[in-house]
């Protein structure tokens, strides 16, 4: 890993350098909120944000995409080839980079890589950006507060400069062409350590750190706590819509108005949706909200870890904001912290 320094004033030049050969997606202001969107001018980019409304996941796994088209009359299927542009997702926080890394485990690195996801991922560069957490962030509890890999460049704000961690050749070439790249001074290193310490101290100390959450979830699988959460759940799926690591989807065929042609679509789905676990014959394996809420939390905090040795939740805090019923991993961790304390006293 290489580390270099650029002036903060050179970030616009870096964005412009990427725009010469790539579509650049970055945080921008939209209707009073910060969202990831395609930028046409470096001045649109906002880097001093806490969190975007939704993650950049949609640029790798679109909410709706065509898998193939078909002709019923001709009994013919045509593979769909999307026009995938080389893209840079700029200004991505560590939690979102870790979410992409988890998506890679599922769609790219498994025994059956998803060709649609892989095609987008291979044409996407990631430029990370350091951040300062607010009271809703808990990525430190999910081991997602640092991005150790999964990016091409990572910019660490040290005031009027950025320390740049370099791990991708393509991005490094753009950096070299666009900016006055130099080595970090002793003063830069001191400032970096001070900012890193301040960031670690900025996390909300009231967010519970539960070391044995996976074991506790198994032990309290049938606790009345899940009934209480289920009664509050609105089944609106807002949590899943904003989550950077949810990857459930549905597949269905859509017939065109001519009644002869159509397309097979993949669309985002959510395990908190009432019909998510309904199978042929009409049986629903998770008929009540309590079953669906418990399943979602179990997968985020236990099930994924059993398979991939890391939690699926990255602690970005978006669901904390999105859920109007106050159902989120912090609430669940708080419950298990109480159980952990009781167990320790026995």
C-alpha atoms as one frame of an Amber mdcrd trajectory, in Angstrom:
protein
   0.000   0.000   0.000   1.382   3.420  -1.002   0.642   6.656   0.845   0.998
  10.093  -0.709  -0.253  13.618  -0.008  -2.178  16.137  -2.128  -3.578  19.568
  -1.301  -7.302  19.760  -0.554  -7.612  22.301  -3.358  -6.594  19.605  -5.868
  -9.624  17.378  -5.308 -11.558  19.140  -8.074  -8.679  18.424 -10.451  -8.722
  14.771  -9.416 -12.456  14.510 -10.089 -11.991  16.224 -13.438  -9.164  13.830
 -14.256 -11.480  10.870 -13.698 -14.230  12.512 -15.751 -12.025  12.394 -18.841
 -12.362   8.593 -19.082 -15.027   7.544 -16.595 -18.558   8.290 -15.535 -18.140
   9.789 -12.070 -20.687   9.116  -9.342 -20.285  11.102  -6.130 -22.231  12.593
  -3.208 -24.284  15.597  -4.334 -27.075  17.667  -2.822 -30.612  16.810  -3.910
 -33.741  18.313  -2.338 -31.920  19.100   0.874 -30.344  15.646   1.214 -27.037
  14.125   0.153 -27.256  11.311  -2.420 -24.917   9.497  -4.776 -25.495  10.606
  -8.354 -23.664  11.163 -11.626 -21.756  14.444 -11.578 -21.056  16.691 -14.543
 -18.873  19.252 -12.780 -16.448  18.789  -9.856 -18.139  21.677  -8.030 -21.205
  19.456  -7.511 -19.299  17.006  -5.325 -19.872  17.247  -1.561 -17.275  15.441
   0.533 -17.872  16.762   4.066 -21.056  14.757   4.569 -21.924  12.386   7.410
 -24.111   9.950   5.470 -26.027   9.804   2.205 -29.699   8.835   2.173 -28.914
   5.613   0.334 -25.713   3.834  -0.563 -23.924   3.506  -3.937 -25.037  -0.154
  -4.054 -27.458   0.581  -6.901 -24.540   1.162  -9.295 -23.423  -2.454  -8.841
 -26.773  -4.129  -8.169 -29.497  -1.993  -9.829 -32.961  -1.889  -8.209 -34.365
  -3.211 -11.499 -32.437  -4.839 -14.328 -33.176  -6.962 -17.379 -31.568 -10.403
 -17.355 -32.719 -11.495 -20.798 -35.476 -10.929 -23.338 -37.714 -13.594 -24.844
 -40.024 -14.159 -27.788 -42.887 -16.525 -26.968 -43.997 -16.928 -30.566 -40.512
 -17.802 -31.813 -39.652 -19.733 -28.632 -36.426 -17.750 -28.483 -34.357 -16.243
 -25.659 -31.801 -13.468 -26.154 -29.193 -12.702 -23.524 -29.373  -9.077 -22.484
 -26.151  -7.068 -22.705 -26.207  -3.851 -20.722 -24.156  -0.876 -21.855 -21.848
  -0.694 -18.838 -19.654   2.383 -18.764 -16.330   2.561 -16.940 -17.285   4.270
 -13.698 -15.715   5.834 -10.634 -17.682   5.985  -7.398 -16.031   8.892  -5.614
 -16.209   9.852  -1.953 -17.296   6.495  -0.511 -17.079   6.093   3.259 -15.462
   3.077   4.902 -18.783   1.519   5.908 -20.014   1.554   2.306 -16.720   0.161
   1.022 -17.048  -2.684   3.516 -20.634  -3.225   2.353 -19.395  -3.549  -1.244
 -16.757  -6.010  -0.040 -19.518  -8.117   1.478 -21.537  -7.923  -1.741 -18.426
  -9.119  -3.587 -18.355 -12.220  -1.382 -21.873 -13.104  -2.474 -21.989 -12.067
  -6.131 -18.369 -12.189  -7.312 -16.202 -14.434  -5.163 -18.537 -17.378  -4.587
 -18.671 -20.643  -6.547 -21.244 -19.182  -8.981 -20.312 -15.559  -9.797 -23.192
 -13.388 -10.950 -22.216 -12.207 -14.468 -24.300  -9.025 -14.298 -22.776  -7.908
 -11.001 -19.262  -8.935 -12.016 -19.466  -6.960 -15.280 -20.300  -3.767 -13.364
 -17.811  -4.417 -10.584 -14.927  -4.945 -13.002 -15.588  -1.578 -14.650 -15.916
   0.312 -11.372 -13.184   2.115  -9.461 -13.772   3.074  -5.837 -12.361   6.261
  -4.336 -12.911   6.278  -0.589 -13.200   9.274   1.703 -12.614   9.566   5.442
 -15.462  10.801   7.619 -16.404  11.876  11.135 -19.259   9.823  12.673 -22.403
  11.188  14.259 -24.525   9.692  17.047 -26.262   7.262  14.643 -23.077   5.712
  13.254 -21.965   2.416  14.774 -19.635   1.021  12.106 -16.933   0.698  14.780
 -19.037  -2.012  16.446 -19.349  -3.916  13.150 -15.619  -3.765  12.332 -16.447
  -1.601   9.329 -14.974   1.734  10.448 -11.807   1.083   8.447 -11.546   0.052
   4.808  -8.510  -2.190   4.612  -9.191  -3.165   1.006 -11.848  -2.796  -1.692
 -10.844   0.654  -2.924  -8.487   2.070  -5.543  -7.788   5.342  -3.736  -8.728
   6.418  -0.228  -8.542  10.085   0.758  -7.983  10.923   4.433  -8.781  14.523
   5.326  -6.047  16.151   7.448  -7.216  19.733   7.145  -5.842  21.545   4.111
  -4.415  18.292   2.709  -5.412  14.723   2.021  -3.306  11.685   2.726  -4.051
   9.331  -0.167  -3.850   5.567   0.228  -3.197   4.044  -3.207  -4.063   0.440
  -4.078  -5.151   0.533  -7.747  -2.940   1.212 -10.764  -5.611   2.844 -12.952
  -6.600   5.295 -10.242  -2.950   5.947  -9.358  -2.243   7.027 -12.927  -5.127
   9.503 -12.844  -3.898  10.819  -9.500  -0.391  11.339 -10.842  -1.653  13.166
 -13.940  -4.109  15.381 -12.077  -2.382  16.370  -8.839   0.935  17.415  -7.353
   1.557  14.157  -5.501   4.226  14.157  -2.795   5.418  12.223   0.237   3.899
  12.797   3.669   5.915  14.959   6.071   6.372  14.318   9.784   3.832  17.070
  10.429   1.321  15.320   8.141   1.763  12.079  10.083   1.227  13.821  13.415
  -1.956  15.463  12.131  -3.157  12.130  10.763  -2.727  10.467  14.163  -4.562
  13.291  15.916  -7.508  13.126  13.512  -7.633   9.339  13.724  -7.775   9.564
  17.520 -10.498  12.228  17.392 -12.569  10.082  15.032 -12.344   7.060  17.313
 -13.540   9.200  20.231 -16.459  10.669  18.236 -18.537   7.475  18.167 -21.588
   7.485  20.396 -20.504   5.729  23.625 -24.129   4.791  24.319 -24.149   2.387
  21.365 -23.722  -1.038  22.993 -20.738  -3.207  22.150 -21.837  -6.847  22.447
 -19.009  -9.310  21.880 -21.129 -12.482  22.019 -24.065 -11.319  19.891 -24.101
 -14.422  17.666 -24.326 -16.786  20.631 -26.958 -14.624  22.337 -29.123 -14.561
  19.210 -29.221 -18.348  19.241 -29.973 -18.403  22.959 -32.832 -15.904  22.756
 -34.311 -16.887  19.411 -37.807 -17.235  20.921 -37.655 -14.348  23.390 -40.795
 -12.114  23.671 -38.531  -9.262  22.534 -39.102 -10.319  18.917 -42.874 -10.188
  19.411 -42.569  -6.609  20.638 -40.455  -5.598  17.632 -42.852  -7.384  15.288
 -45.833  -5.476  16.660 -44.053  -2.222  15.866 -42.854  -3.218  12.372 -44.815
  -1.577   9.541 -43.443  -3.988   6.889 -42.596  -0.916   4.817 -39.143  -2.315
   3.822 -37.539   1.129   4.234 -34.684  -0.486   6.167 -33.828  -2.714   3.245
 -34.197   0.069   0.684 -31.465   2.185   2.318 -29.222  -0.668   3.493 -25.857
  -0.861   1.664 -25.503  -4.610   2.197 -29.000  -6.042   1.630 -28.840  -8.163
  -1.502 -32.148 -10.079  -1.659 -33.927  -9.951  -5.004 -36.945 -11.301  -6.848
 -37.102 -12.480 -10.462 -40.199 -12.337 -12.629 -41.196 -12.224 -16.285 -42.875
  -9.144 -17.713 -44.827  -9.590 -20.940 -44.854  -6.705 -23.396 -48.181  -5.260
 -24.712 -47.876  -7.304 -27.918 -48.366 -10.466 -25.859 -45.538 -12.169 -27.712
 -42.322 -10.723 -26.320 -41.103  -9.827 -22.884 -38.181  -9.720 -20.517 -37.029
 -11.419 -17.363 -36.342  -8.882 -14.624 -34.426  -8.891 -11.387 -35.671  -6.417
  -8.786 -34.697  -5.686  -5.210 -36.707  -7.514  -2.591 -36.765  -7.399   1.215
 -37.071 -10.112   3.832 -39.374  -7.814   5.834 -41.889  -7.812   2.958 -45.024
  -9.836   3.923 -44.802 -12.022   0.803 -41.048 -12.595   0.807 -41.209 -16.136
   2.209 -44.376 -17.204   0.401 -43.854 -20.293  -1.752 -45.869 -22.274  -4.291
 -49.166 -23.381  -2.793 -49.482 -20.170  -0.783 -47.611 -21.248   2.346 -45.692
 -18.432   4.048 -42.715 -19.523   6.120 -42.616 -16.164   7.926 -46.253 -15.082
   8.135 -45.906 -12.520  10.949 -43.786  -9.374  11.255 -42.004 -10.812  14.305
 -40.704 -13.695  12.174 -39.482 -11.353   9.454 -37.835  -8.839  11.785 -36.074
 -11.629  13.662 -34.876 -13.185  10.404 -33.496  -9.876   9.147 -31.568  -9.204
  12.355 -30.398 -12.797  12.589 -28.979 -12.665   9.062 -27.307  -9.299   9.640
 -25.729 -10.152  12.992 -25.299 -13.913  12.939 -26.137 -15.910   9.814 -23.836
 -14.080   7.389 -21.003 -14.243   9.893 -21.329 -18.017  10.102 -20.626 -18.256
   6.366 -18.233 -15.359   5.761 -16.669 -14.606   9.166 -18.026 -11.066   9.321
 -21.348  -9.435  10.061 -23.489  -8.315   7.155 -24.437  -5.093   8.939 -21.777
  -2.394   8.523 -23.195   0.092  11.026 -23.817   2.937   8.591 -26.857   4.105
  10.581 -29.158   4.613   7.587 -31.806   2.233   8.940 -31.737   4.121  12.240
 -32.984   7.152  10.320 -35.263   5.323   7.879 -37.260   3.159  10.309 -40.139
   5.123  11.817 -40.746   2.348  14.357 -37.218   2.558  15.797 -36.305  -0.991
  14.761 -32.605  -1.214  14.003 -29.458  -3.130  14.977 -28.651  -0.680  17.788
 -31.997  -1.483  19.409 -31.254  -5.196  19.062 -27.717  -4.838  20.405 -29.074
  -2.888  23.374 -31.408  -5.780  24.197 -28.582  -8.297  24.019 -26.322  -6.055
  26.103 -28.889  -6.279  28.888 -29.046 -10.071  28.500 -25.262 -10.239  28.522
 -25.126  -8.238  31.736 -27.711 -10.460  33.428 -25.822 -13.573  32.332 -22.548
 -12.133  33.714 -24.169 -11.521  37.134 -25.422 -15.092  37.452
